[in-house]
Amino acid sequence: MLPYYLEIYVVILGVLMLCLELFSGRRSRSKIALLGVFGLLLILGVMIFAVTAPGEGVQYWGIYHYDQWAAFYKGLALLATLLVLVMAREFAPVFKNYTSQDEEASGLGEFYCLPVFVCAGLMWMSSSKDLVTIFVSLELVTMGFYVLVAFMRRNVGSLEAGVKYLILGALSTGFLVYGIAWTYGVSGTFSLEQLAVILSGDDIADRVAIFAFALLMVGIGFKIAVVPFQIWVPDVYQGAAMPVTAFLSVASKAAGFIVLLRVVEPFLSAPSLREPVLYLIVFVVCATLIYGNLAAIAQKNIKRLLAYSSIAHAGFLLMAIPAIGSVVTVRGPDPYSSIAFYLAGYLIMTLLCFLVLTIVRVGNEGEDLVAFEGLGKRSPFLAFAMLVGVASLAGIPLTVGFFGKFFLFNIAIQNAMQSGLWIVVCVAVFGATTGFYYYFKIIKAMYWGGGASAAEVGELKVGRLAKVSILILLIAVFFLGVFPGVLLDLSQ
Amino acid sequence: MSVLFYIFSAVMLGFGVMVVLNRNPVSSALSLVGSFLGLAALFITLNAYFIGVIQVLVYTGAVMVLFIFIIMLLDVKTEQRRNLNYVAMGGGLLVVLALISQLAILLGHFAHGKQQLAVLPEDAAVHQDVKRVGEAVFSDFNFHLQLLGILLLVATIGVVVLSRRQGRADRS
């Protein structure tokens, strides 16, 4: 089967879900989510078993490229969307309070459809190697997020988050387009492969190319939430509905990194541009790592805490970028597959945390650290899942988060030994240690925080699908924490 | 042509400044119309008739009418009473100046930018820009056009969901 059918299937699934919403009358919307979950599962299966990726990759019309790398990110997008739909189904009771009591007017059906279209955008993006396709599919993703963030429209926080995200997102898009225009002005091409050739040539206006890169970096910086473009993150994460926050932190970040990796390579492989571009990136990495980790310490709201932690994780991911296009050969996995591994691990552990958060939120209406006090007594299973998720985010050995950080540090250190960029490594070590403090604050609240026991407040209800998802994610965290090679092979 | 360029640029920039300076939203919106018209005229002096016409039809016509409708539905007075934030204004000016000086330096170093482009024939029958735009959109960039179709679907769903009337429970 042809690889480009995959996205078409995803779009068809989205339209089918919309139709089901239209014709299902006043009955419960949860089967739309079920259709989405199983449809995406089917497409994932089709991708794994029926679409082969040849080693050197194939391309169609010069627009759509399919290789192992693209397949990896497509799988990531499908998996993230699938889990977000599971989460959204759990979240429905809270969600209804903020849209409409009336089942029919609550818009839940549309809420389940939008992530599917976003998923299609993500999949197209991972297959694109020119600036126009990247831009159009990125816009499809962002447009879906604009709506999703503002979805709980009777909640002031959600509306505020929606407005902030819309305005800053539009601004960043403007910078991105301006950067693309300058890139085209310098090189006369949209294709990134040709761009690499042209930028490495002699006849190139260096300053203009760097200006173009800086503008592109502003646009992408908003999407992956790095300092100094991180201002929107805490408010938007806090205001949006829980499943949307999870989707935002995983999918939006992955999208940004796909674009960044594609765009940064031609600039870093051009000999005359490499040095100034490196300065820019090193500054961003250090600022992001310091700001994200230090600001997270003071947070009392778990969503805000995870927002700052997501900024910090963007910093860790960026650590591998300076090694791209360098003459130094790195032993172990290359920067591309290390970043892919980290993103996949980040997806697993973040969604695990957010699944637990969703259930706790639905159960006792709280998002603050206080709501987690005594969770260890009330619901040992959920507390354990959260413990594992948080430990993995911190990077404890035997979890997938450890190997993610391990591979990135491996690259940063080897690169530093050759090029002397030790500052990145130092700041990252500082950041990783700080991380332990604020992640363990959550663990402390769960097990030593006092709080009410199950007998006093009643058990937390966990749906069957959510339980299965949590179990699978738990197993994945441990399995990949012991055998990282399985995932690493897929991304090479 | 050069004289026309300066005249239309001055019109565009002048109205652009007015958009920001006017305290009354309706005057701001109408200044924006003037700014767009100047831009459209600039496109036409470059022989880009199609994009010039579209600029007038879409932005000056449709989008601006929408703007003015929305302004009429909102409360204009609150906007007029709002106090100026001088710190933010200074910061904004600083950013604008930095960007302008950067552009001025860059353009001096940009050899490609100084190239004289070949003059297009003025005869509309020869250079048919509508046809060219159409060819580019529906053949070279057809795939992207399809993607934009899905993007519009998502946007439509969003508008319907976010602007839908509240349910029965709210009205009671």
Short mmCIF file of C-alpha atoms in Angstrom, two decimals, chain A:
data_model
loop_
_atom_site.label_atom_id
_atom_site.label_comp_id
_atom_site.label_asym_id
_atom_site.label_seq_id
_atom_site.Cartn_x
_atom_site.Cartn_y
_atom_site.Cartn_z
CA MET A 1 0.00 0.00 0.00
CA LEU A 2 1.17 3.52 -0.72
CA PRO A 3 2.38 5.46 2.33
CA TYR A 4 0.44 8.63 1.53
CA TYR A 5 -2.83 6.75 2.01
CA LEU A 6 -2.20 6.90 5.78
CA GLU A 7 -3.02 10.60 6.13
CA ILE A 8 -6.02 10.20 3.86
CA TYR A 9 -7.31 7.46 6.16
CA VAL A 10 -6.85 9.72 9.17
CA VAL A 11 -8.80 12.54 7.53
CA ILE A 12 -11.54 10.09 6.51
CA LEU A 13 -11.70 8.87 10.11
CA GLY A 14 -12.11 12.47 11.28
CA VAL A 15 -14.94 13.09 8.82
CA LEU A 16 -16.59 9.79 9.84
CA MET A 17 -16.49 10.88 13.47
CA LEU A 18 -18.10 14.18 12.51
CA CYS A 19 -20.84 12.32 10.65
CA LEU A 20 -21.44 10.01 13.61
CA GLU A 21 -21.78 13.09 15.79
CA LEU A 22 -24.33 14.48 13.38
CA PHE A 23 -26.48 11.36 13.17
CA SER A 24 -26.15 9.90 16.66
CA GLY A 25 -28.90 12.11 18.07
CA ARG A 26 -28.99 12.87 21.76
CA ARG A 27 -27.22 9.75 22.94
CA SER A 28 -23.88 9.65 24.66
CA ARG A 29 -20.92 11.01 22.73
CA SER A 30 -18.42 8.62 24.22
CA LYS A 31 -18.71 6.18 21.33
CA ILE A 32 -17.36 8.84 18.98
CA ALA A 33 -14.21 8.83 21.08
CA LEU A 34 -14.20 5.04 20.96
CA LEU A 35 -14.47 5.13 17.17
CA GLY A 36 -11.54 7.52 17.10
CA VAL A 37 -9.41 5.39 19.43
CA PHE A 38 -9.99 2.18 17.53
CA GLY A 39 -9.75 3.86 14.13
CA LEU A 40 -6.37 5.34 14.99
CA LEU A 41 -5.28 1.98 16.40
CA LEU A 42 -6.24 0.37 13.09
CA ILE A 43 -4.32 2.97 11.08
CA LEU A 44 -1.31 2.47 13.34
CA GLY A 45 -1.55 -1.26 12.68
CA VAL A 46 -1.83 -0.67 8.94
CA MET A 47 1.24 1.54 9.06
CA ILE A 48 3.30 -1.01 10.94
CA PHE A 49 2.31 -4.05 8.94
CA ALA A 50 1.37 -2.88 5.47
CA VAL A 51 3.53 0.15 4.71
CA THR A 52 7.20 -0.61 4.45
CA ALA A 53 9.82 2.08 4.61
CA PRO A 54 12.79 1.33 2.36
CA GLY A 55 16.15 2.29 3.80
CA GLU A 56 16.79 5.27 1.56
CA GLY A 57 13.16 6.38 1.60
CA VAL A 58 10.72 7.07 -1.20
CA GLN A 59 9.23 10.32 -2.37
CA TYR A 60 6.11 11.29 -4.28
CA TRP A 61 5.80 14.38 -6.50
CA GLY A 62 8.84 15.82 -4.71
CA ILE A 63 6.51 16.82 -1.89
CA TYR A 64 5.83 13.76 0.19
CA HIS A 65 8.82 11.86 1.58
CA TYR A 66 8.52 8.58 3.40
CA ASP A 67 11.43 7.04 5.25
CA GLN A 68 12.10 5.42 8.61
CA TRP A 69 12.34 8.83 10.25
CA ALA A 70 8.98 9.99 8.89
CA ALA A 71 7.39 6.68 9.84
CA PHE A 72 8.65 7.07 13.41
CA TYR A 73 7.06 10.48 13.84
CA LYS A 74 3.85 9.33 12.18
CA GLY A 75 3.62 6.53 14.72
CA LEU A 76 4.29 9.03 17.48
CA ALA A 77 1.51 11.33 16.26
CA LEU A 78 -1.00 8.46 15.99
CA LEU A 79 -0.14 7.16 19.45
CA ALA A 80 -0.34 10.59 21.08
CA THR A 81 -3.71 11.37 19.51
CA LEU A 82 -5.07 7.98 20.50
CA LEU A 83 -4.11 8.45 24.15
CA VAL A 84 -5.43 12.00 24.16
CA LEU A 85 -8.81 10.69 22.99
CA VAL A 86 -8.80 8.16 25.84
CA MET A 87 -8.03 11.01 28.20
CA ALA A 88 -10.70 13.27 26.70
CA ARG A 89 -13.29 10.53 27.24
CA GLU A 90 -12.36 10.34 30.94
CA PHE A 91 -12.46 14.11 31.17
CA ALA A 92 -15.99 14.46 29.75
CA PRO A 93 -17.78 15.05 33.11
CA VAL A 94 -15.64 18.08 33.99
CA PHE A 95 -15.73 19.29 30.46
CA LYS A 96 -19.52 19.43 30.38
CA ASN A 97 -19.56 21.83 33.35
CA TYR A 98 -17.75 24.38 31.27
CA THR A 99 -19.52 24.11 27.96
CA SER A 100 -23.14 23.26 28.41
CA GLN A 101 -25.19 20.97 30.64
CA ASP A 102 -27.17 20.01 27.60
CA GLU A 103 -25.60 16.93 26.07
CA GLU A 104 -26.43 17.97 22.55
CA ALA A 105 -24.96 21.46 22.79
CA SER A 106 -21.87 20.48 24.71
CA GLY A 107 -19.74 20.11 21.61
CA LEU A 108 -18.08 16.98 22.95
CA GLY A 109 -18.34 15.29 19.56
CA GLU A 110 -16.33 18.04 17.91
CA PHE A 111 -13.88 17.93 20.78
CA TYR A 112 -13.08 14.32 19.87
CA CYS A 113 -12.80 15.05 16.13
CA LEU A 114 -10.34 17.94 16.21
CA PRO A 115 -7.32 15.99 17.56
CA VAL A 116 -7.73 13.56 14.65
CA PHE A 117 -7.32 16.37 12.11
CA VAL A 118 -4.37 17.74 14.08
CA CYS A 119 -2.87 14.25 13.89
CA ALA A 120 -3.17 14.31 10.09
CA GLY A 121 -1.32 17.62 10.04
CA LEU A 122 1.45 16.19 12.19
CA MET A 123 1.79 13.18 9.90
CA TRP A 124 2.06 15.35 6.80
CA MET A 125 4.63 17.49 8.50
CA SER A 126 6.88 14.55 9.24
CA SER A 127 6.87 13.74 5.54
CA SER A 128 7.65 17.20 4.25
CA LYS A 129 11.04 18.44 3.15
CA ASP A 130 10.18 21.84 1.79
CA LEU A 131 9.23 25.06 3.52
CA VAL A 132 5.80 25.42 1.89
CA THR A 133 4.56 21.98 2.93
CA ILE A 134 6.04 22.40 6.39
CA PHE A 135 4.27 25.72 6.77
CA VAL A 136 0.89 24.53 5.55
CA SER A 137 0.84 21.42 7.71
CA LEU A 138 2.12 23.36 10.73
CA GLU A 139 -0.77 25.76 10.27
CA LEU A 140 -3.23 22.86 10.18
CA VAL A 141 -1.84 21.69 13.53
CA THR A 142 -1.87 25.16 15.07
CA MET A 143 -5.38 25.95 13.85
CA GLY A 144 -6.66 22.82 15.56
CA PHE A 145 -4.94 23.85 18.78
CA TYR A 146 -6.40 27.38 18.71
CA VAL A 147 -9.86 25.85 18.88
CA LEU A 148 -8.99 23.10 21.36
CA VAL A 149 -7.39 25.47 23.88
CA ALA A 150 -10.42 27.79 24.01
CA PHE A 151 -12.90 24.91 24.02
CA MET A 152 -14.15 25.19 27.62
CA ARG A 153 -15.68 28.52 26.75
CA ARG A 154 -17.58 29.05 30.01
CA ASN A 155 -14.34 28.89 31.95
CA VAL A 156 -12.60 32.27 32.06
CA GLY A 157 -9.19 30.61 32.36
CA SER A 158 -9.74 28.61 29.22
CA LEU A 159 -10.91 31.65 27.25
CA GLU A 160 -7.93 33.67 28.42
CA ALA A 161 -5.62 30.83 27.44
CA GLY A 162 -7.33 30.65 24.06
CA VAL A 163 -6.88 34.36 23.36
CA LYS A 164 -3.25 34.32 24.49
CA TYR A 165 -2.45 31.28 22.41
CA LEU A 166 -4.21 32.69 19.35
CA ILE A 167 -2.48 36.07 19.44
CA LEU A 168 1.00 34.79 20.23
CA GLY A 169 0.58 31.90 17.80
CA ALA A 170 -0.42 34.28 15.02
CA LEU A 171 2.55 36.52 15.83
CA SER A 172 4.95 33.59 15.72
CA THR A 173 3.44 32.45 12.43
CA GLY A 174 4.13 35.93 11.08
CA PHE A 175 7.79 35.64 12.04
CA LEU A 176 7.99 32.18 10.51
CA VAL A 177 6.57 33.37 7.19
CA TYR A 178 8.88 36.37 7.18
CA GLY A 179 11.79 34.03 7.81
CA ILE A 180 10.68 31.75 4.98
CA ALA A 181 10.44 34.77 2.68
CA TRP A 182 14.00 35.85 3.54
CA THR A 183 15.25 32.30 3.10
CA TYR A 184 13.67 32.23 -0.32
CA GLY A 185 15.16 35.61 -1.09
CA VAL A 186 18.64 34.36 -0.23
CA SER A 187 18.49 30.98 -1.92
CA GLY A 188 15.66 31.11 -4.45
CA THR A 189 14.34 27.73 -3.33
CA PHE A 190 11.83 26.27 -0.92
CA SER A 191 13.33 22.78 -0.95
CA LEU A 192 15.52 22.16 2.09
CA GLU A 193 17.80 19.77 0.19
CA GLN A 194 18.60 22.43 -2.40
CA LEU A 195 18.87 25.01 0.35
CA ALA A 196 21.68 22.99 1.95
CA VAL A 197 23.61 23.00 -1.34
CA ILE A 198 23.09 26.71 -1.98
CA LEU A 199 23.96 27.80 1.55
CA SER A 200 27.22 25.83 1.45
CA GLY A 201 28.26 27.59 -1.76
CA ASP A 202 30.52 30.67 -1.91
CA ASP A 203 28.07 33.08 -3.42
CA ILE A 204 25.90 33.56 -0.38
CA ALA A 205 24.92 36.65 1.58
CA ASP A 206 25.90 35.50 5.07
CA ARG A 207 24.28 38.22 7.11
CA VAL A 208 20.99 37.90 5.29
CA ALA A 209 20.99 34.13 5.73
CA ILE A 210 21.59 34.53 9.46
CA PHE A 211 18.80 37.09 9.69
CA ALA A 212 16.51 34.60 7.93
CA PHE A 213 17.53 31.88 10.36
CA ALA A 214 16.92 34.11 13.36
CA LEU A 215 13.40 34.88 12.12
CA LEU A 216 12.71 31.18 11.52
CA MET A 217 14.01 30.46 15.00
CA VAL A 218 11.59 32.98 16.54
CA GLY A 219 8.67 31.24 14.84
CA ILE A 220 9.80 27.75 15.81
CA GLY A 221 10.81 28.90 19.30
CA PHE A 222 7.18 29.73 20.08
CA LYS A 223 6.08 26.27 19.03
CA ILE A 224 8.64 24.35 21.07
CA ALA A 225 8.43 26.85 23.96
CA VAL A 226 12.02 27.92 24.50
CA VAL A 227 13.23 31.02 26.32
CA PRO A 228 12.67 33.92 25.39
CA PHE A 229 9.47 32.78 23.65
CA GLN A 230 8.02 30.83 26.57
CA ILE A 231 5.76 33.46 28.16
CA TRP A 232 2.53 31.90 26.93
CA VAL A 233 3.27 28.38 28.18
CA PRO A 234 2.25 28.45 31.89
CA ASP A 235 -1.01 30.35 31.35
CA VAL A 236 -2.09 28.34 28.35
CA TYR A 237 -1.21 25.01 29.98
CA GLN A 238 -3.12 25.98 33.11
CA GLY A 239 -6.16 27.33 31.30
CA ALA A 240 -6.70 24.63 28.72
CA ALA A 241 -8.61 21.43 29.45
CA MET A 242 -6.41 18.62 30.77
CA PRO A 243 -6.37 16.45 27.61
CA VAL A 244 -5.61 19.53 25.51
CA THR A 245 -2.70 20.45 27.76
CA ALA A 246 -1.32 16.96 27.38
CA PHE A 247 -1.75 17.07 23.62
CA LEU A 248 -0.18 20.51 23.48
CA SER A 249 2.87 19.50 25.47
CA VAL A 250 3.47 16.37 23.42
CA ALA A 251 2.22 16.99 19.88
CA SER A 252 2.96 20.69 19.57
CA LYS A 253 6.47 20.09 20.86
CA ALA A 254 7.06 17.16 18.51
CA ALA A 255 5.78 19.27 15.60
CA GLY A 256 8.13 22.09 16.48
CA PHE A 257 11.09 19.75 16.70
CA ILE A 258 10.33 18.13 13.35
CA VAL A 259 10.41 21.59 11.76
CA LEU A 260 13.48 22.65 13.72
CA LEU A 261 15.49 19.56 12.79
CA ARG A 262 14.60 19.96 9.12
CA VAL A 263 15.34 23.68 9.02
CA VAL A 264 18.44 23.82 11.18
CA GLU A 265 20.41 21.24 9.21
CA PRO A 266 21.14 23.28 6.04
CA PHE A 267 22.20 26.26 8.14
CA LEU A 268 24.47 24.25 10.43
CA SER A 269 26.14 22.41 7.56
CA ALA A 270 27.06 25.64 5.77
CA PRO A 271 30.67 26.42 6.82
CA SER A 272 30.30 30.20 6.83
CA LEU A 273 27.02 30.18 8.78
CA ARG A 274 27.77 27.50 11.33
CA GLU A 275 29.41 29.62 13.98
CA PRO A 276 26.85 32.45 14.37
CA VAL A 277 23.98 29.96 14.20
CA LEU A 278 25.66 27.94 16.96
CA TYR A 279 25.96 31.02 19.18
CA LEU A 280 22.27 31.64 18.80
CA ILE A 281 21.36 28.06 19.66
CA VAL A 282 23.72 27.79 22.61
CA PHE A 283 22.25 30.97 24.09
CA VAL A 284 18.73 29.60 23.70
CA VAL A 285 19.66 26.22 25.20
CA CYS A 286 21.27 27.70 28.30
CA ALA A 287 18.52 30.28 28.90
CA THR A 288 15.82 27.63 28.47
CA LEU A 289 17.41 25.11 30.80
CA ILE A 290 18.02 27.66 33.55
CA TYR A 291 14.65 29.42 33.31
CA GLY A 292 12.52 26.29 32.95
CA ASN A 293 14.06 24.49 35.88
CA LEU A 294 14.31 27.41 38.28
CA ALA A 295 10.81 28.71 37.63
CA ALA A 296 9.31 25.25 38.15
CA ILE A 297 10.55 25.09 41.75
CA ALA A 298 8.08 27.64 43.10
CA GLN A 299 4.96 26.24 41.42
CA LYS A 300 2.00 25.02 43.47
CA ASN A 301 -0.30 24.09 40.62
CA ILE A 302 0.64 20.81 38.97
CA LYS A 303 -0.27 21.94 35.46
CA ARG A 304 1.93 25.02 35.81
CA LEU A 305 4.70 22.85 37.21
CA LEU A 306 4.45 20.54 34.21
CA ALA A 307 4.39 23.59 31.93
CA TYR A 308 7.74 24.79 33.26
CA SER A 309 9.02 21.24 33.16
CA SER A 310 8.02 21.11 29.49
CA ILE A 311 10.11 24.25 28.89
CA ALA A 312 13.03 22.55 30.62
CA HIS A 313 12.58 19.43 28.49
CA ALA A 314 12.72 21.57 25.34
CA GLY A 315 16.08 22.77 26.63
CA PHE A 316 17.36 19.22 27.04
CA LEU A 317 16.17 18.30 23.55
CA LEU A 318 17.95 21.30 22.04
CA MET A 319 21.20 20.12 23.62
CA ALA A 320 21.79 17.72 20.74
CA ILE A 321 21.34 20.34 18.01
CA PRO A 322 24.92 21.73 18.03
CA ALA A 323 26.18 18.27 17.04
CA ILE A 324 24.15 18.35 13.81
CA GLY A 325 26.21 19.03 10.71
CA SER A 326 29.46 18.99 12.67
CA VAL A 327 32.53 17.17 11.40
CA VAL A 328 32.77 15.29 14.68
CA THR A 329 31.45 11.77 14.50
CA VAL A 330 29.56 10.83 17.62
CA ARG A 331 29.75 7.34 18.99
CA GLY A 332 26.37 5.90 19.89
CA PRO A 333 23.06 7.11 18.44
CA ASP A 334 23.19 10.21 16.23
CA PRO A 335 21.46 13.49 17.20
CA TYR A 336 18.38 12.75 15.10
CA SER A 337 17.58 9.41 16.64
CA SER A 338 18.46 10.64 20.14
CA ILE A 339 15.96 13.47 19.82
CA ALA A 340 13.39 11.08 18.35
CA PHE A 341 13.95 8.70 21.27
CA TYR A 342 13.63 11.47 23.82
CA LEU A 343 10.44 12.78 22.22
CA ALA A 344 8.92 9.29 22.23
CA GLY A 345 9.91 8.78 25.85
CA TYR A 346 8.58 12.23 26.73
CA LEU A 347 5.28 11.31 25.09
CA ILE A 348 4.96 8.15 27.15
CA MET A 349 5.81 9.68 30.51
CA THR A 350 3.91 12.95 30.02
CA LEU A 351 0.76 11.21 28.90
CA LEU A 352 1.05 8.83 31.85
CA CYS A 353 1.20 11.78 34.25
CA PHE A 354 -1.65 13.58 32.53
CA LEU A 355 -3.87 10.48 32.53
CA VAL A 356 -3.48 10.26 36.31
CA LEU A 357 -3.99 14.02 36.62
CA THR A 358 -7.19 13.80 34.58
CA ILE A 359 -8.62 11.09 36.82
CA VAL A 360 -7.71 12.98 39.99
CA ARG A 361 -9.17 16.19 38.55
CA VAL A 362 -12.45 14.48 37.65
CA GLY A 363 -12.54 12.82 41.08
CA ASN A 364 -12.02 15.74 43.44
CA GLU A 365 -11.89 18.92 41.41
CA GLY A 366 -8.33 19.88 42.09
CA GLU A 367 -5.23 20.68 40.09
CA ASP A 368 -3.06 21.93 42.93
CA LEU A 369 -0.37 19.94 44.67
CA VAL A 370 -2.70 19.80 47.68
CA ALA A 371 -5.14 17.63 45.71
CA PHE A 372 -2.45 14.97 45.52
CA GLU A 373 -1.90 14.73 49.24
CA GLY A 374 -2.60 11.23 50.46
CA LEU A 375 -3.13 9.81 46.98
CA GLY A 376 -0.82 6.99 48.02
CA LYS A 377 -3.41 5.92 50.60
CA ARG A 378 -6.51 6.63 48.55
CA SER A 379 -5.49 4.97 45.34
CA PRO A 380 -2.18 3.11 45.39
CA PHE A 381 -2.43 2.24 41.70
CA LEU A 382 -2.78 5.84 40.51
CA ALA A 383 -0.14 7.02 42.95
CA PHE A 384 2.28 4.40 41.66
CA ALA A 385 1.57 5.38 38.03
CA MET A 386 2.21 9.03 38.89
CA LEU A 387 5.36 8.07 40.78
CA VAL A 388 6.71 6.24 37.76
CA GLY A 389 5.77 9.05 35.37
CA VAL A 390 7.38 11.72 37.51
CA ALA A 391 10.48 9.64 38.20
CA SER A 392 10.86 9.12 34.48
CA LEU A 393 10.50 12.85 33.82
CA ALA A 394 13.26 13.43 36.35
CA GLY A 395 15.40 10.79 34.66
CA ILE A 396 15.81 8.01 37.23
CA PRO A 397 17.57 4.87 35.93
CA LEU A 398 15.37 1.95 34.84
CA THR A 399 12.89 4.37 33.29
CA VAL A 400 12.73 5.59 29.71
CA GLY A 401 13.49 9.16 30.83
CA PHE A 402 16.92 8.09 31.99
CA PHE A 403 18.02 6.79 28.62
CA GLY A 404 16.53 9.81 26.88
CA LYS A 405 18.71 12.13 28.92
CA PHE A 406 21.63 9.69 28.70
CA PHE A 407 21.73 9.75 24.89
CA LEU A 408 21.44 13.55 24.76
CA PHE A 409 24.20 14.02 27.33
CA ASN A 410 26.31 11.52 25.41
CA ILE A 411 26.07 13.69 22.31
CA ALA A 412 26.56 16.98 24.13
CA ILE A 413 29.65 15.72 25.97
CA GLN A 414 31.29 14.17 22.91
CA ASN A 415 30.58 17.34 20.97
CA ALA A 416 32.00 19.45 23.80
CA MET A 417 35.22 17.39 23.90
CA GLN A 418 35.84 18.31 20.27
CA SER A 419 34.46 21.81 20.04
CA GLY A 420 34.72 23.05 23.63
CA LEU A 421 31.05 23.81 24.15
CA TRP A 422 31.21 22.76 27.80
CA ILE A 423 28.83 25.47 28.95
CA VAL A 424 25.87 23.56 27.49
CA VAL A 425 26.82 20.44 29.42
CA CYS A 426 27.33 22.34 32.68
CA VAL A 427 24.00 24.11 32.46
CA ALA A 428 22.25 20.85 31.55
CA VAL A 429 23.74 19.05 34.57
CA PHE A 430 22.56 21.91 36.76
CA GLY A 431 19.10 21.72 35.18
CA ALA A 432 18.78 17.97 35.57
CA THR A 433 19.68 18.14 39.26
CA THR A 434 17.22 20.94 39.91
CA GLY A 435 14.59 18.82 38.20
CA PHE A 436 14.79 16.19 40.93
CA TYR A 437 13.67 18.73 43.52
CA TYR A 438 10.44 19.81 41.93
CA TYR A 439 9.49 16.41 40.55
CA PHE A 440 9.99 14.84 43.95
CA LYS A 441 7.76 17.48 45.52
CA ILE A 442 4.85 15.69 43.79
CA ILE A 443 5.98 12.30 45.12
CA LYS A 444 6.34 13.74 48.60
CA ALA A 445 2.82 15.14 48.49
CA MET A 446 1.41 11.77 47.38
CA TYR A 447 3.04 9.57 50.00
CA TRP A 448 3.95 11.79 52.96
CA GLY A 449 1.53 14.67 52.56
CA GLY A 450 -1.21 13.60 54.98
CA GLY A 451 -4.59 14.15 53.34
CA ALA A 452 -7.75 12.11 53.51
CA SER A 453 -7.87 8.34 53.02
CA ALA A 454 -10.16 6.42 50.71
CA ALA A 455 -12.63 5.61 53.47
CA GLU A 456 -13.28 9.30 54.09
CA VAL A 457 -13.65 10.71 50.57
CA GLY A 458 -14.55 7.63 48.54
CA GLU A 459 -12.60 5.81 45.85
CA LEU A 460 -11.48 7.46 42.63
CA LYS A 461 -13.27 5.97 39.66
CA VAL A 462 -11.02 4.78 36.84
CA GLY A 463 -12.56 3.81 33.52
CA ARG A 464 -11.56 0.50 31.96
CA LEU A 465 -9.98 2.05 28.86
CA ALA A 466 -8.02 4.52 31.00
CA LYS A 467 -6.83 1.70 33.26
CA VAL A 468 -5.59 -0.35 30.32
CA SER A 469 -3.85 2.73 28.88
CA ILE A 470 -2.14 3.49 32.18
CA LEU A 471 -0.97 -0.12 32.45
CA ILE A 472 0.42 -0.14 28.92
CA LEU A 473 2.22 3.17 29.48
CA LEU A 474 3.66 1.89 32.78
CA ILE A 475 4.99 -1.22 31.07
CA ALA A 476 6.40 0.91 28.24
CA VAL A 477 8.26 3.18 30.67
CA PHE A 478 9.97 0.22 32.33
CA PHE A 479 10.49 -1.84 29.19
CA LEU A 480 12.15 1.00 27.30
CA GLY A 481 14.06 1.90 30.43
CA VAL A 482 15.71 -1.52 30.27
CA PHE A 483 15.78 -2.16 26.52
CA PRO A 484 16.09 1.27 24.86
CA GLY A 485 17.47 -0.35 21.72
CA VAL A 486 14.02 -1.49 20.60
CA LEU A 487 12.82 2.08 20.14
CA LEU A 488 16.17 3.42 19.02
CA ASP A 489 16.32 0.98 16.10
CA LEU A 490 12.95 2.23 14.89
CA SER A 491 14.16 5.81 14.73
CA GLN A 492 17.34 5.17 12.76
#
